[in-house]
Amino acid sequence: MSSDCIFCKIAAGEMPADVVASDDEFVAFKDAHPLAPVHVLVAPRRHITSLDVIELLGPDGAGRLLHFVASVARELGVHETGYRVVTNIGPDAGQEVFHLHLHVIGGRRLGEMA
Ligand code: 5GP
Ligand code: ZN
């Protein structure tokens, strides 16, 4: 755990968040500033800075992460209407929190994205 990382604190239950799903490896919680009716962040409990170092989650960590994302989307009911999964990596993408997280966004028709 990185002591000054807010998502480490959320994963450890040391900081309040609206957690919608979790297992021993990942946690999903509502974004504090939602862009859509459904806007959840999925993060590994382990502190890694971004998708750029996904190998630090270990063998098949990326696969487990994506399976968890899909199960969260099903739980939230957006699997039928559709949703978008986004992750920001580094300055040009505007990454603000340097603990890997995937945004799961849905519940309304989303605009086009480059
Ligand atoms: P990113 O790093 O992907 O560019 O953006 C970080 C995201 O985390 C933003 O959408 C922001 O609203 C969300 N966020 C930042 N701090 C907190 C927090 O303390 N709690 C929650 N639930 N979300 C946060
Ligand atoms: Zn962290």
Tab-separated table of C-alpha atoms in Angstrom, residues 7-8 24 28 33 36-37 41 43-46 48 62 64 76-77 80 87 102 109 111:
chain	number	residue	atom	x	y	z
A	7	PHE	CA	-7.415	4.576	-3.839
A	8	CYS	CA	-5.206	2.404	-1.592
A	24	ASP	CA	-9.943	-10.291	-2.730
A	28	ALA	CA	-15.366	-1.127	-7.559
A	33	HIS	CA	-17.725	13.244	-9.745
A	36	ALA	CA	-23.097	9.620	-16.257
A	37	PRO	CA	-25.812	7.857	-14.197
A	41	LEU	CA	-14.056	3.017	-10.865
A	43	ALA	CA	-9.152	-0.685	-9.107
A	44	PRO	CA	-6.866	-3.450	-7.932
A	45	ARG	CA	-6.277	-3.532	-4.190
A	46	ARG	CA	-2.567	-3.680	-4.927
A	48	ILE	CA	0.214	-0.084	-9.244
A	62	ALA	CA	-5.173	-8.204	-16.841
A	64	ARG	CA	-8.936	-11.125	-14.107
A	76	LEU	CA	-25.049	-2.519	-12.340
A	77	GLY	CA	-27.377	-3.509	-15.176
A	80	GLU	CA	-27.696	-4.682	-21.907
A	87	THR	CA	-8.405	4.187	-18.317
A	102	LEU	CA	-10.793	1.605	-15.051
A	109	ARG	CA	-26.160	7.473	-24.518
A	111	GLY	CA	-21.009	10.792	-27.128
